[in-house]
mmCIF file of C-alpha atoms in Angstrom:
data_model
loop_
_atom_site.group_PDB
_atom_site.id
_atom_site.type_symbol
_atom_site.label_atom_id
_atom_site.label_comp_id
_atom_site.label_asym_id
_atom_site.label_seq_id
_atom_site.Cartn_x
_atom_site.Cartn_y
_atom_site.Cartn_z
ATOM 1 C CA MET J 9 5.552 6.256 21.818
ATOM 2 C CA ASN J 10 2.116 6.105 20.235
ATOM 3 C CA LEU J 11 -0.790 3.977 21.441
ATOM 4 C CA LYS J 12 -0.398 1.423 18.621
ATOM 5 C CA ARG J 13 3.219 0.726 19.624
ATOM 6 C CA ILE J 14 2.348 0.496 23.302
ATOM 7 C CA LEU J 15 -0.422 -2.014 22.554
ATOM 8 C CA CYS J 16 1.893 -4.063 20.325
ATOM 9 C CA CYS J 17 4.528 -4.154 23.056
ATOM 10 C CA VAL J 18 1.992 -5.186 25.699
ATOM 11 C CA LEU J 19 0.730 -7.949 23.385
ATOM 12 C CA LEU J 20 4.305 -9.118 22.827
ATOM 13 C CA LEU J 21 4.906 -9.333 26.567
ATOM 14 C CA LEU J 22 1.628 -11.180 27.155
ATOM 15 C CA THR J 23 2.423 -13.576 24.320
ATOM 16 C CA LEU J 24 5.871 -14.280 25.764
ATOM 17 C CA LEU J 25 4.342 -15.002 29.141
ATOM 18 C CA ALA J 26 1.473 -17.081 27.745
ATOM 19 C CA VAL J 27 3.708 -19.161 25.491
ATOM 20 C CA GLY J 28 5.754 -20.191 28.511
ATOM 21 C CA CYS J 29 2.553 -21.433 30.181
ATOM 22 C CA GLU J 30 1.115 -23.465 27.277
ATOM 23 C CA ASN J 31 0.735 -27.216 27.594
ATOM 24 C CA ASN J 32 1.289 -28.558 24.080
ATOM 25 C CA THR J 33 2.362 -32.101 23.270
ATOM 26 C CA GLY J 34 4.512 -33.576 20.542
ATOM 27 C CA ASP J 35 6.913 -30.938 19.327
ATOM 28 C CA PRO J 36 9.728 -30.429 21.874
ATOM 29 C CA SER J 37 9.853 -26.710 21.060
ATOM 30 C CA SER J 38 6.274 -26.416 22.351
ATOM 31 C CA ALA J 39 6.820 -28.335 25.578
ATOM 32 C CA VAL J 40 5.986 -26.698 28.869
ATOM 33 C CA LEU J 41 9.063 -24.934 30.149
ATOM 34 C CA PRO J 42 9.853 -24.016 33.727
ATOM 35 C CA ALA J 43 9.507 -20.346 34.540
ATOM 36 C CA PRO J 44 12.723 -18.417 33.909
ATOM 37 C CA THR J 45 14.702 -17.873 37.097
ATOM 38 C CA GLU J 46 15.150 -14.274 36.013
ATOM 39 C CA MET J 47 13.482 -12.387 33.188
ATOM 40 C CA LYS J 48 13.792 -8.750 32.206
ATOM 41 C CA LEU J 49 12.031 -6.947 29.394
ATOM 42 C CA GLU J 50 12.539 -3.325 28.516
ATOM 43 C CA ILE J 51 10.972 -1.286 25.753
ATOM 44 C CA LEU J 52 13.622 1.333 25.153
ATOM 45 C CA SER J 53 12.411 4.902 24.860
ATOM 46 C CA THR J 54 13.782 5.713 21.413
ATOM 47 C CA GLY J 55 11.156 8.206 20.273
ATOM 48 C CA ASP J 56 9.456 7.158 17.048
ATOM 49 C CA SER J 57 11.603 4.066 16.504
ATOM 50 C CA ASP J 58 11.439 0.613 18.082
ATOM 51 C CA CYS J 59 13.777 -1.474 20.232
ATOM 52 C CA ILE J 60 12.808 -4.160 22.743
ATOM 53 C CA LEU J 61 15.363 -5.907 24.948
ATOM 54 C CA ILE J 62 14.564 -9.276 26.545
ATOM 55 C CA SER J 63 16.820 -11.242 28.869
ATOM 56 C CA ALA J 64 16.075 -14.537 30.610
ATOM 57 C CA ASP J 65 18.290 -17.198 32.163
ATOM 58 C CA GLY J 66 21.455 -15.837 30.565
ATOM 59 C CA TYR J 67 19.973 -15.434 27.078
ATOM 60 C CA THR J 68 19.528 -12.001 25.520
ATOM 61 C CA ILE J 69 17.349 -11.043 22.567
ATOM 62 C CA LEU J 70 16.775 -7.741 20.826
ATOM 63 C CA CYS J 71 13.685 -7.090 18.759
ATOM 64 C CA ASP J 72 14.364 -4.263 16.297
ATOM 65 C CA LEU J 73 17.229 -1.837 16.687
ATOM 66 C CA ALA J 74 15.745 1.630 16.343
ATOM 67 C CA ASP J 75 17.419 4.429 14.395
ATOM 68 C CA ARG J 76 21.169 4.812 13.923
ATOM 69 C CA ASP J 77 21.245 7.735 16.374
ATOM 70 C CA ASP J 78 19.708 5.530 19.098
ATOM 71 C CA TYR J 79 22.766 3.266 19.276
ATOM 72 C CA GLU J 80 24.266 4.914 22.368
ATOM 73 C CA LEU J 81 21.032 4.341 24.312
ATOM 74 C CA ILE J 82 20.877 0.686 23.232
ATOM 75 C CA GLU J 83 24.557 0.115 23.985
ATOM 76 C CA ALA J 84 24.247 1.754 27.415
ATOM 77 C CA LYS J 85 21.322 -0.526 28.322
ATOM 78 C CA LEU J 86 23.199 -3.626 27.138
ATOM 79 C CA ARG J 87 26.231 -2.591 29.205
ATOM 80 C CA GLU J 88 23.981 -1.870 32.203
ATOM 81 C CA TRP J 89 22.581 -5.394 31.905
ATOM 82 C CA ASP J 90 26.153 -6.739 31.522
ATOM 83 C CA VAL J 91 25.372 -8.244 28.100
ATOM 84 C CA LYS J 92 28.438 -9.648 26.359
ATOM 85 C CA LYS J 93 26.628 -11.372 23.497
ATOM 86 C CA LEU J 94 23.204 -11.431 21.915
ATOM 87 C CA ASP J 95 21.611 -14.755 21.179
ATOM 88 C CA CYS J 96 19.319 -13.326 18.542
ATOM 89 C CA ILE J 97 18.264 -10.104 16.879
ATOM 90 C CA TYR J 98 14.734 -10.246 15.498
ATOM 91 C CA LEU J 99 13.900 -7.636 12.869
ATOM 92 C CA THR J 100 10.189 -7.079 12.243
ATOM 93 C CA HIS J 101 10.835 -5.222 8.977
ATOM 94 C CA TYR J 102 13.555 -3.219 7.295
ATOM 95 C CA ASP J 103 12.556 0.412 7.844
ATOM 96 C CA LYS J 104 15.452 2.551 9.035
ATOM 97 C CA ASP J 105 13.782 3.075 12.425
ATOM 98 C CA HIS J 106 13.958 -0.684 13.028
ATOM 99 C CA ILE J 107 17.393 -1.543 11.566
ATOM 100 C CA GLY J 108 19.351 1.663 12.167
ATOM 101 C CA SER J 109 21.656 0.398 14.928
ATOM 102 C CA VAL J 110 22.181 -3.178 13.697
ATOM 103 C CA SER J 111 25.585 -2.488 12.122
ATOM 104 C CA ALA J 112 26.918 -0.849 15.287
ATOM 105 C CA ILE J 113 25.620 -3.718 17.445
ATOM 106 C CA LEU J 114 27.306 -6.258 15.139
ATOM 107 C CA ARG J 115 30.517 -4.242 15.370
ATOM 108 C CA ASP J 116 30.536 -4.061 19.184
ATOM 109 C CA PHE J 117 28.815 -7.266 20.355
ATOM 110 C CA LYS J 118 28.915 -10.930 19.449
ATOM 111 C CA VAL J 119 25.596 -11.893 17.852
ATOM 112 C CA ASP J 120 24.672 -15.535 17.283
ATOM 113 C CA GLU J 121 21.774 -15.033 14.882
ATOM 114 C CA ILE J 122 19.830 -12.372 12.984
ATOM 115 C CA VAL J 123 16.282 -13.180 11.872
ATOM 116 C CA GLY J 124 14.071 -11.057 9.635
ATOM 117 C CA PRO J 125 11.113 -11.349 7.293
ATOM 118 C CA ASN J 126 11.472 -13.009 3.912
ATOM 119 C CA TYR J 127 11.617 -10.035 1.574
ATOM 120 C CA GLN J 128 14.124 -7.518 0.327
ATOM 121 C CA SER J 129 13.743 -3.796 0.816
ATOM 122 C CA LYS J 130 14.737 -1.232 -1.791
ATOM 123 C CA THR J 131 16.091 1.300 0.723
ATOM 124 C CA SER J 132 19.716 2.354 0.973
ATOM 125 C CA GLU J 133 19.664 1.507 4.700
ATOM 126 C CA TYR J 134 18.701 -2.093 3.887
ATOM 127 C CA ALA J 135 21.426 -2.384 1.215
ATOM 128 C CA GLU J 136 23.978 -0.999 3.684
ATOM 129 C CA LEU J 137 22.817 -3.442 6.367
ATOM 130 C CA MET J 138 23.086 -6.450 4.051
ATOM 131 C CA THR J 139 26.588 -5.401 2.965
ATOM 132 C CA TYR J 140 27.659 -5.052 6.601
ATOM 133 C CA ILE J 141 26.152 -8.413 7.612
ATOM 134 C CA LYS J 142 28.043 -10.130 4.774
ATOM 135 C CA SER J 143 31.288 -8.334 5.713
ATOM 136 C CA ARG J 144 30.941 -9.829 9.216
ATOM 137 C CA LYS J 145 30.562 -13.288 7.623
ATOM 138 C CA MET J 146 27.047 -13.570 8.995
ATOM 139 C CA GLU J 147 23.710 -14.271 7.380
ATOM 140 C CA LEU J 148 20.271 -12.833 7.830
ATOM 141 C CA ARG J 149 17.992 -15.816 8.333
ATOM 142 C CA ARG J 150 14.778 -15.024 6.523
ATOM 143 C CA LEU J 151 11.684 -16.287 8.269
ATOM 144 C CA THR J 152 9.484 -18.146 5.777
ATOM 145 C CA ALA J 153 7.158 -19.746 8.327
ATOM 146 C CA SER J 154 6.158 -18.986 11.881
ATOM 147 C CA GLU J 155 8.360 -20.645 14.463
ATOM 148 C CA ARG J 156 8.897 -21.124 18.150
ATOM 149 C CA LYS J 157 12.358 -21.121 19.643
ATOM 150 C CA ASN J 158 13.477 -21.729 23.209
ATOM 151 C CA TYR J 159 16.105 -19.654 24.957
ATOM 152 C CA GLY J 160 16.547 -21.533 28.198
ATOM 153 C CA ALA J 161 13.189 -21.400 29.943
ATOM 154 C CA LEU J 162 11.966 -18.598 27.670
ATOM 155 C CA SER J 163 9.954 -19.675 24.638
ATOM 156 C CA VAL J 164 9.580 -17.125 21.858
ATOM 157 C CA GLU J 165 7.038 -17.500 19.076
ATOM 158 C CA VAL J 166 7.600 -15.435 15.948
ATOM 159 C CA ASN J 167 4.937 -15.133 13.272
ATOM 160 C CA ALA J 168 6.183 -14.827 9.705
ATOM 161 C CA PRO J 169 4.544 -12.335 7.343
ATOM 162 C CA SER J 170 1.756 -13.903 5.320
ATOM 163 C CA LYS J 171 3.076 -12.503 2.013
ATOM 164 C CA GLN J 172 6.306 -11.157 0.554
ATOM 165 C CA TYR J 173 5.010 -7.798 -0.623
ATOM 166 C CA TYR J 174 3.105 -5.113 1.241
ATOM 167 C CA ALA J 175 2.309 -1.638 -0.066
ATOM 168 C CA ASP J 176 3.647 -0.314 3.243
ATOM 169 C CA GLU J 177 6.372 -2.260 5.072
ATOM 170 C CA ASN J 178 4.725 -1.329 8.381
ATOM 171 C CA ASP J 179 1.824 -3.595 7.441
#
């Protein structure tokens, strides 16, 4: 895992922890939440791809799903954590090293929601993913604005891309 990915993962963890400690008023999704009774976060070692697993208070979230050939590693970790269903899959973008195992996860686990950025990719992997999602009678919820969502005592803030087109999807 390169330094950029490690720093991004550390920032994600710090953001998750900081968001739970904020004292905002007004919007119920920004209210101060009690600390989760149990929280686990694991950045799976998938080589050059990405997959982050977060579990707190009975809720489970995956952020990106690595390459297709990483599915067995992801599945083994979910089984180790005794995960029966995923509350949400967050996709940062649609490169094959971020969406590769989504179809297999949807086949083998119940998934309540899939969230991704508001653009369409021109890759065959993306087209295959969208076909599979539709065949499962699910939808990919496209994030058009940043949002905060609570999963029990865990509050997750997701920032939407600022535009629909980037020269490089990794941007």
